[in-house]
XYZ file of C-alpha atoms in Angstrom:
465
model
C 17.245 14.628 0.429
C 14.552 15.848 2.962
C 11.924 13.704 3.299
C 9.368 15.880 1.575
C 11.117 14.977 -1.227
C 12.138 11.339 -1.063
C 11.114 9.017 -3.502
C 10.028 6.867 -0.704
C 7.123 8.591 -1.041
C 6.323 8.960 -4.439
C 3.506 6.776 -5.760
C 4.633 3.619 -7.133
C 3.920 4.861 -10.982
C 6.019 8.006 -10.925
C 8.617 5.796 -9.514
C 7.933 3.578 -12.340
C 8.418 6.408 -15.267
C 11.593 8.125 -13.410
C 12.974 4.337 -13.497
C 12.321 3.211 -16.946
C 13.902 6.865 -18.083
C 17.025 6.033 -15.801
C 16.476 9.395 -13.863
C 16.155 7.059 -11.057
C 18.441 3.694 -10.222
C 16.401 0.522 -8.148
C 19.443 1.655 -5.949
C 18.603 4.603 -5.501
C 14.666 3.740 -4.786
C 15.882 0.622 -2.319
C 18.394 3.297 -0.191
C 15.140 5.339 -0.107
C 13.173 2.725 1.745
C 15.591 1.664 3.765
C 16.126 5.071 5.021
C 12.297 5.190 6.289
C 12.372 1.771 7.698
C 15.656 2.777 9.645
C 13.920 6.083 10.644
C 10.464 4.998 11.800
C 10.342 0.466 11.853
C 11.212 0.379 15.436
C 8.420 2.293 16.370
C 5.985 1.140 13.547
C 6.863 -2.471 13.476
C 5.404 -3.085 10.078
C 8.576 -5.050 8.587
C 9.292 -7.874 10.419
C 11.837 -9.705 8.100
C 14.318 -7.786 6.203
C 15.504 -8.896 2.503
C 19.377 -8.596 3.287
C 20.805 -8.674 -0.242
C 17.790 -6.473 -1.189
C 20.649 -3.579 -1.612
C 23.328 -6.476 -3.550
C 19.905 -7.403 -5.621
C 19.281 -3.590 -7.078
C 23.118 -2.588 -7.611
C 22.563 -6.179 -10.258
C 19.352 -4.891 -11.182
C 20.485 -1.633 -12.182
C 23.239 -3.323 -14.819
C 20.366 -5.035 -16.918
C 18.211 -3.256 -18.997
C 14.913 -2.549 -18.311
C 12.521 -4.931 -18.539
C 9.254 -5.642 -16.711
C 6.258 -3.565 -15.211
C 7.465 -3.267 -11.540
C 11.193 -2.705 -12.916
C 13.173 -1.795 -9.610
C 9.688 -1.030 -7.325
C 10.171 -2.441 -3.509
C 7.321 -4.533 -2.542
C 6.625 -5.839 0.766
C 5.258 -9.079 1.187
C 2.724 -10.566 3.887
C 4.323 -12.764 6.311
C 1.552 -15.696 5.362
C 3.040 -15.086 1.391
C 5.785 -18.100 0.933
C 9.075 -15.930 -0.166
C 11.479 -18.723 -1.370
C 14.740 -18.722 0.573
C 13.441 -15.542 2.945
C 11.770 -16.184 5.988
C 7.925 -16.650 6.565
C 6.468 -16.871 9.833
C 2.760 -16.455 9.613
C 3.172 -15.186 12.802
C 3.497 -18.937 14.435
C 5.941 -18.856 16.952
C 6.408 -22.639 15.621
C 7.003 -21.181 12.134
C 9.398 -18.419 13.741
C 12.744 -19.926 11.675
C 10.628 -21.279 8.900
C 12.274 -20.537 5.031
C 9.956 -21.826 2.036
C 11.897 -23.873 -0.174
C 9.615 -21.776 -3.241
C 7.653 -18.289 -4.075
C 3.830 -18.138 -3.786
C 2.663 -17.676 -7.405
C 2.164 -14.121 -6.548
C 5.771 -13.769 -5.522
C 7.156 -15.580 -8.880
C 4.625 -13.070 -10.595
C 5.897 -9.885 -9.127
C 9.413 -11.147 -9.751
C 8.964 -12.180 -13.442
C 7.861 -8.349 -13.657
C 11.435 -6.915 -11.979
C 10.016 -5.603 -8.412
C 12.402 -5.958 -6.116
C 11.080 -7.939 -2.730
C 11.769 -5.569 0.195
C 10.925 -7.618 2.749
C 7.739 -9.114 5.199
C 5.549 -6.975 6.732
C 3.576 -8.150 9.833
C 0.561 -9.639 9.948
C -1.716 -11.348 12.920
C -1.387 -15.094 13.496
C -2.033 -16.904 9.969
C -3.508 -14.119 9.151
C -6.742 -14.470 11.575
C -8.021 -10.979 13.305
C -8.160 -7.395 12.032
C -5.634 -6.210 14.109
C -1.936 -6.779 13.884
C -0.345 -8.463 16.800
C 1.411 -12.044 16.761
C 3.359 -13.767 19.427
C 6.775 -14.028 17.392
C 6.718 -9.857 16.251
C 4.412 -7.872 18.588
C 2.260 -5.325 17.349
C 2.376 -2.946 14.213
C 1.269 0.761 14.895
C -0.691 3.146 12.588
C 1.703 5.648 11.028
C -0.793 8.481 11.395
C -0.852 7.895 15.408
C 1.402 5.119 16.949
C -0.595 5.011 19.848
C -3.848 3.565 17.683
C -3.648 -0.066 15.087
C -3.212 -0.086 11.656
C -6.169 -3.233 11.872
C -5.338 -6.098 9.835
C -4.584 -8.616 9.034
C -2.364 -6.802 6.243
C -1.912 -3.903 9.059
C 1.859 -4.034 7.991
C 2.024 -3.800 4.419
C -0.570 -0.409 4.756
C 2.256 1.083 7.784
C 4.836 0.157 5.740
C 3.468 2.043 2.506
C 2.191 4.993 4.614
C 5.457 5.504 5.820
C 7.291 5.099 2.780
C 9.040 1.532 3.145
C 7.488 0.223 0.333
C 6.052 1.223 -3.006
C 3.367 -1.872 -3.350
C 2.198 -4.514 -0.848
C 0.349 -7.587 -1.215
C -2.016 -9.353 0.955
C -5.218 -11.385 1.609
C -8.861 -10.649 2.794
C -11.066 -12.791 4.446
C -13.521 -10.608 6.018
C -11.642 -6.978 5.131
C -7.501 -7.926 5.916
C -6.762 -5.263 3.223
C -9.659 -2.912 3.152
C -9.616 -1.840 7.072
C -5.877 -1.544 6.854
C -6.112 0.270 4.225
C -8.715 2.487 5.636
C -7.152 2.980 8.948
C -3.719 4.087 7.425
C -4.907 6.442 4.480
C -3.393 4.188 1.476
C -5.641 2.048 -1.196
C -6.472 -1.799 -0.731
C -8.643 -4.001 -2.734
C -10.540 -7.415 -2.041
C -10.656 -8.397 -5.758
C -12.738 -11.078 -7.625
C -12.064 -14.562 -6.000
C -9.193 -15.330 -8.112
C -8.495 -12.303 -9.681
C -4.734 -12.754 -7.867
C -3.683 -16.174 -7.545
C -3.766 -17.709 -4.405
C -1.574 -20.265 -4.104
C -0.330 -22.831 -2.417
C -2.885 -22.872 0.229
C -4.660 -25.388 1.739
C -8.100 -24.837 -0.124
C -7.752 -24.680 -3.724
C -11.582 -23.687 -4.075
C -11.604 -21.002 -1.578
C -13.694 -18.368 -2.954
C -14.392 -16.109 0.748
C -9.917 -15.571 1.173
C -9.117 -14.006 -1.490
C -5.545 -12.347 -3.027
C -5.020 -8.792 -3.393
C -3.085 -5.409 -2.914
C -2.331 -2.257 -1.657
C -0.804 1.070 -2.940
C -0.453 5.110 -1.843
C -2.838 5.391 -5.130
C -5.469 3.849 -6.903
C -3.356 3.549 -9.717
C -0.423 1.821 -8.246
C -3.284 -0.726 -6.949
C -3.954 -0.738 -10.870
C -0.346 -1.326 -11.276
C -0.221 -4.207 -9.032
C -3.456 -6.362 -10.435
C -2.099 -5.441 -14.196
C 1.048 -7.412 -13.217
C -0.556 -10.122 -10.769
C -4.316 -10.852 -12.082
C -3.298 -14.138 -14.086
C -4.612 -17.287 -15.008
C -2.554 -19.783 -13.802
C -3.042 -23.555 -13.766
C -2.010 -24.451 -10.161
C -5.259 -22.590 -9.631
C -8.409 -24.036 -9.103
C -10.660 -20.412 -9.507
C -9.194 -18.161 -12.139
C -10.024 -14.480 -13.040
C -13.741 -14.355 -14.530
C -12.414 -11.668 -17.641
C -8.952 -12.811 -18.754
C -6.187 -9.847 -19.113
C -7.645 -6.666 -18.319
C -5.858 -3.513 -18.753
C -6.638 -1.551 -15.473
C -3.893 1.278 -16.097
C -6.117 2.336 -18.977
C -8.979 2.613 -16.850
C -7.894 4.716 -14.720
C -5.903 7.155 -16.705
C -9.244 7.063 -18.816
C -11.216 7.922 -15.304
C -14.324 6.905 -14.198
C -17.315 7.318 -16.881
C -19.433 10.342 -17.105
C -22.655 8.221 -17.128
C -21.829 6.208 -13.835
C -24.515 5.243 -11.680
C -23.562 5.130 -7.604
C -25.416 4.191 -5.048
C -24.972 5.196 -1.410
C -25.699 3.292 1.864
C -24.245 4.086 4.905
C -25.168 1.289 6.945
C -26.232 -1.616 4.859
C -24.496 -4.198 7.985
C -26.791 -2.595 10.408
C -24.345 -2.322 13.199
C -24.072 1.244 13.087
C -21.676 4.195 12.392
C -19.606 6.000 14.332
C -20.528 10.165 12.753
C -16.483 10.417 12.200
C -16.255 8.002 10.146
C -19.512 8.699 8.391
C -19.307 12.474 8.027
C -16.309 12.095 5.547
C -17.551 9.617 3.736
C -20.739 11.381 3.647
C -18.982 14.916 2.190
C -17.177 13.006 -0.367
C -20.633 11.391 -1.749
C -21.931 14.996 -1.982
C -18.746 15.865 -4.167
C -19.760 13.368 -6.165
C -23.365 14.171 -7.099
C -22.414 17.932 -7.224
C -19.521 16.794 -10.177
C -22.978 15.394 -11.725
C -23.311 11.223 -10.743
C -26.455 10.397 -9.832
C -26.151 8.678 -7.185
C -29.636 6.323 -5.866
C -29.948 5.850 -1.805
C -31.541 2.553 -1.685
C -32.632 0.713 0.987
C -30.365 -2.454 1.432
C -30.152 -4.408 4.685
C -26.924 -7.378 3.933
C -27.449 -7.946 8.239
C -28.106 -11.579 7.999
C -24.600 -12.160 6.271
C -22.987 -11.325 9.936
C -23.976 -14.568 11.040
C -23.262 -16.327 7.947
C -19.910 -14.994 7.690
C -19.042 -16.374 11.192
C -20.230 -19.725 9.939
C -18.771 -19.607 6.670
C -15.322 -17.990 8.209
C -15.151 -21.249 10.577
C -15.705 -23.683 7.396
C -12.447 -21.867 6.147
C -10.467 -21.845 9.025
C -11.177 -25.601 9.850
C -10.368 -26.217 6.370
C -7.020 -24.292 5.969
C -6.062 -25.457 9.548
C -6.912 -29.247 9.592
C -3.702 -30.672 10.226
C -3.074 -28.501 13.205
C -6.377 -27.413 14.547
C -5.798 -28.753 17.938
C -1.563 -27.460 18.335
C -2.503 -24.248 20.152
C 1.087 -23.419 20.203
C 1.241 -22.657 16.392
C -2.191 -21.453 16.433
C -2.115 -19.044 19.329
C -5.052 -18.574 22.047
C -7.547 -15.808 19.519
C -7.187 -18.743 16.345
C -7.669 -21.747 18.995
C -10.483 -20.192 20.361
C -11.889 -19.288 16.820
C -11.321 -22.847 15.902
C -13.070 -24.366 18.682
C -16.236 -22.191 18.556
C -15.943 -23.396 14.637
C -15.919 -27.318 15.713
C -19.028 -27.121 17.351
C -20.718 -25.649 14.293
C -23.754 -27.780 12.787
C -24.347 -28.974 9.345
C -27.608 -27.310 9.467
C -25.894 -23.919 10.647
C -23.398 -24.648 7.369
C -26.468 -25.214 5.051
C -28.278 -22.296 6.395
C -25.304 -20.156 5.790
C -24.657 -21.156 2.003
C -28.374 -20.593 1.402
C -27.538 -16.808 2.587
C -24.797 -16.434 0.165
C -26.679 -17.536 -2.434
C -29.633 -15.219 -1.758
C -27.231 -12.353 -1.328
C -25.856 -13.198 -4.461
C -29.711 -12.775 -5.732
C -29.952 -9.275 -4.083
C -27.324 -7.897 -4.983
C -27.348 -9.095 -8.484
C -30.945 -7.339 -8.387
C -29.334 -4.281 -7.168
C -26.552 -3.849 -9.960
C -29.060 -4.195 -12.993
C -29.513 -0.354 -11.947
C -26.187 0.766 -10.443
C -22.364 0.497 -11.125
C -20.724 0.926 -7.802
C -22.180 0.694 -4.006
C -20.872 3.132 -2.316
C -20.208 2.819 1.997
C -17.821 3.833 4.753
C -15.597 0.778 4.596
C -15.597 0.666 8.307
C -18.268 1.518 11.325
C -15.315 3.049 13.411
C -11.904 5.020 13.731
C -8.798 3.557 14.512
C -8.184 2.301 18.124
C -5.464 1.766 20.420
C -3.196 -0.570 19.645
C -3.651 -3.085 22.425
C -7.135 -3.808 22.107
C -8.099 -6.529 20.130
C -11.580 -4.893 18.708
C -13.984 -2.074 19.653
C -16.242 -2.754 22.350
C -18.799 -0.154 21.324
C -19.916 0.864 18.055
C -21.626 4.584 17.657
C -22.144 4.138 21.526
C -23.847 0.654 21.312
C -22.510 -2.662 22.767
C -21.521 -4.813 20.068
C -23.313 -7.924 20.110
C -20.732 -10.529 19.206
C -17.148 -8.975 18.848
C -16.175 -9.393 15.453
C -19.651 -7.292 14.635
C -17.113 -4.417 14.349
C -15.716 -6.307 10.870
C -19.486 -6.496 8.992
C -19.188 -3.466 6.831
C -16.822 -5.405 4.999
C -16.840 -8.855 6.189
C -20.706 -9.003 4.748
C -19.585 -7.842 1.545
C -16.739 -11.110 0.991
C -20.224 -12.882 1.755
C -21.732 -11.349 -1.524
C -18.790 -12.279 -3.623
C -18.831 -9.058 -4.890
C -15.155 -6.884 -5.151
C -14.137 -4.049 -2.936
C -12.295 -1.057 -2.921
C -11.258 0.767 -0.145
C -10.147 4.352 -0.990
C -9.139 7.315 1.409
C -11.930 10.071 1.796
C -10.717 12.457 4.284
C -9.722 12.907 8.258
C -11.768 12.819 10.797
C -11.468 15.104 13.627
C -8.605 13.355 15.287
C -6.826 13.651 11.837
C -6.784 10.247 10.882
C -7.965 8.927 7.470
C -11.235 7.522 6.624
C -11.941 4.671 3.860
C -14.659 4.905 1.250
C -15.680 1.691 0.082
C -16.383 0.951 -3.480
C -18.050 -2.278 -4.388
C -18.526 -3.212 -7.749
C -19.722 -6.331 -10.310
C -17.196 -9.238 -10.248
C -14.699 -8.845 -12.569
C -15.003 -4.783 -12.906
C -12.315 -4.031 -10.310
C -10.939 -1.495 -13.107
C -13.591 0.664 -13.153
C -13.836 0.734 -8.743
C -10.232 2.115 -9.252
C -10.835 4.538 -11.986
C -13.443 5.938 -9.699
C -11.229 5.550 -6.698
C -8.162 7.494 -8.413
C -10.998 10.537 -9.021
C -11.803 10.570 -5.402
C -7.806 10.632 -3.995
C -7.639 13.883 -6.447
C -11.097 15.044 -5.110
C -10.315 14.261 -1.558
C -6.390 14.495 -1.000
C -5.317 13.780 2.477
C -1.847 14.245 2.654
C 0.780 11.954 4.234
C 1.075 10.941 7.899
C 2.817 12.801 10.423
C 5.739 10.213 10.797
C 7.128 11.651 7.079
């Protein structure tokens, strides 16, 4: 089969149908993968850890009936996602041979709902920086260019679904871990409601700026994924706002005709780089020419930059108390991030909270007349692989160095969920994310919009096919 038409490739819901009608075997999906990961992984580097009975697994599969959701579908897991009896590294190099003894709730969810579990995909160290790169695996590359990042920290579960290893992925997002990936390798990621997707075990049961989430080739598979993952569960301390929501509907139904979009391109204040903007920019157009209104207001989030690097150190120290001084597990970018977090004030913590909470205000002020924010989900292309951020944004020095995060990080300040949808290519051909922000809780309707763009703004698949 030529790779054109290889089921590695098809969206995790056609897989789905051709599976439940037995046109298709979780055999015959599983060789697919494999196939790509054996074609393009040692370049890529996006799996790290390999499910070996993963073939042994779909041949028992195959004899049952079928039963569940994800019936068959591959899924790659994040190495920071505990996979019971399959190795998790959090890319430590003193986790390197570690083996959970039990599944992340996720996992067991995903499971009860008959995906198959692929294998890890690569990730930075615990999962800290938005590029991929760890001591124990190296770095992942961007499918679309393997000289340029995927970012991170979920930069291997969007390689591997670009290049057809997977059909879902799961991650997290602190300050954009699935949206810039996502963005950077043409597939769809969301941050959803804190707790939307159970997060757990982890260190913090009250966490509410890391959240749980996914990625797919399609707005609907994303649907797919929250429709079988968004659960209440009691191991978890913050639980999904709405109960069951059925987000396949909404999207099939598409986005409503009476929608009302906003668009800011800049709403950080760091700037944007015009080839990431002019996409995003064209596909707004679209929009209000299909007949959206769509407001331009004026909406300046720059004072959660600093509050996010406060708020991100309260996390960090928290999730990484009982190790925050063994720089051997943590690596030298988290010991360093640690250590500029230690010397953080109480007032500085205080001050921080207070901008949540008035961001909170402002945006709740903005959504009494809109439905969805729309911006470019980040200020700049994809780089080269080896460097650890941008130094310049739109030609300007960045200030502090994980500036180049805010058009996302300022929006995990806000609480408010994120999608980040592909838009177009730039003129180096690589994809560009639109970023869809939405009322917690209405993550269905960001992807019903989201699926309308993909069909409004297809960008094909990478070159590596």
């Amino acid at each position: 089969m030529s790779a054109e038409d290889s089921p590695a490739f098809w969206p995790a819901c056609r897989l789905r149908q051709h599976l439940r009608d037995r046109t298709l075997s979780p055999v015959d999906v599983a060789e697919a993968c494999l196939e790509q990961i054996t074609r393009h992984n040692p370049v890529l580097n996006a799996v790290v850890t390999l499910n070996d009975r993963l073939l042994d697994e779909a041949r028992a599969l195959a004899q049952e009936p079928v039963q569940g959701m994800l019936y068959g579908l591959p899924v790659g897991l994040k190495d920071t996602t505990d996979t019971r009896g399959l190795r998790t590294t959090f890319g430590s190099v003193a986790l390197k041979n570690n083996t959970p003894a039990r599944d992340a709730l996720v996992v067991r969810h995903l499971k009860a709902q008959g995906a198959l579990v692929l294998g890890k995909t690569n990730t930075s160290t615990f999962a800290a920086g938005a590029v991929t790169w760890n001591a124990v695996f190296g770095h992942t590359r961007n499918p679309w260019n393997t000289a340029l990042t995927p970012g991170g920290s979920t930069g291997g579960g969007a390689a591997a679904l670009a290049a057809g290893m997977v059909a879902l992925a799961d991650g997290t997002d602190l300050g954009g871990s699935l949206r810039i990936p996502a963005a950077f390798c043409g597939v769809v990621g969301i941050r959803p409601t804190a707790g939307q997707v159970p997060m757990y075990p982890t260190p913090d049961v009250w966490d509410t700026l890391s959240v749980a989430g996914g990625m797919g080739r399609t707005a609907e598979d994303v649907a797919l994924f929250l429709q079988t993952t968004a659960l209440s569960a009691p191991e978890c301390a913050v639980n999904p706002p709405n109960g069951r929501i059925d987000y396949l509907t909404a999207v099939h139904q598409g986005p409503r005709a009476d929608l009302r979009l906003a668009w800011c391109p800049d709403p950080s204040g760091i700037g944007i780089e015009s080839d990431v903007l002019n996409p995003c920019l064209e596909t707004v157009r679209q929009l209000n020419r299909e007949g959206w209104s769509v407001e331009e207001p004026v909406l300046d989030l720059s004072e959660a930059r600093e509050a996010f690097a406060v708020l991100r150190g309260h996390h960090l120290l928290a999730v990484h108390y009982d190790r925050h001084h063994d720089t051997r597990a943590l690596g030298p970018h988290l010991s360093g991030n640690l250590r500029e977090a230690e010397r953080i004030t109480s007032l500085e913590t205080a001050a921080a909270v207070r901008v949540r909470s008035r961001l909170w205000e402002r945006m709740r002020t903005l959504f009494r007349r809109i439905d969805c924010l729309i911006t470019p989900t980040t200020a700049v292309a994809p780089f080269p692989v080896e460097a650890p951020y941008p130094d310049r944004i739109d030609g300007r020095t960045m200030e502090k160095y994980y500036d180049w995060l805010a058009p996302t990080s300022v929006f995990s300040v806000t609480g408010y969920p994120a999608v980040s949808v592909p838009c177009g290519l730039d003129a180096r051909q690589m994809p560009t994310g639109l970023q869809l922000i939405g009322c917690p809780g209405e993550e269905a309707g960001l992807l019903a919009l989201a699926q309308h763009i993909q069909q409004l703004r297809p960008i094909g698949r990478p070159p590596c096919d």
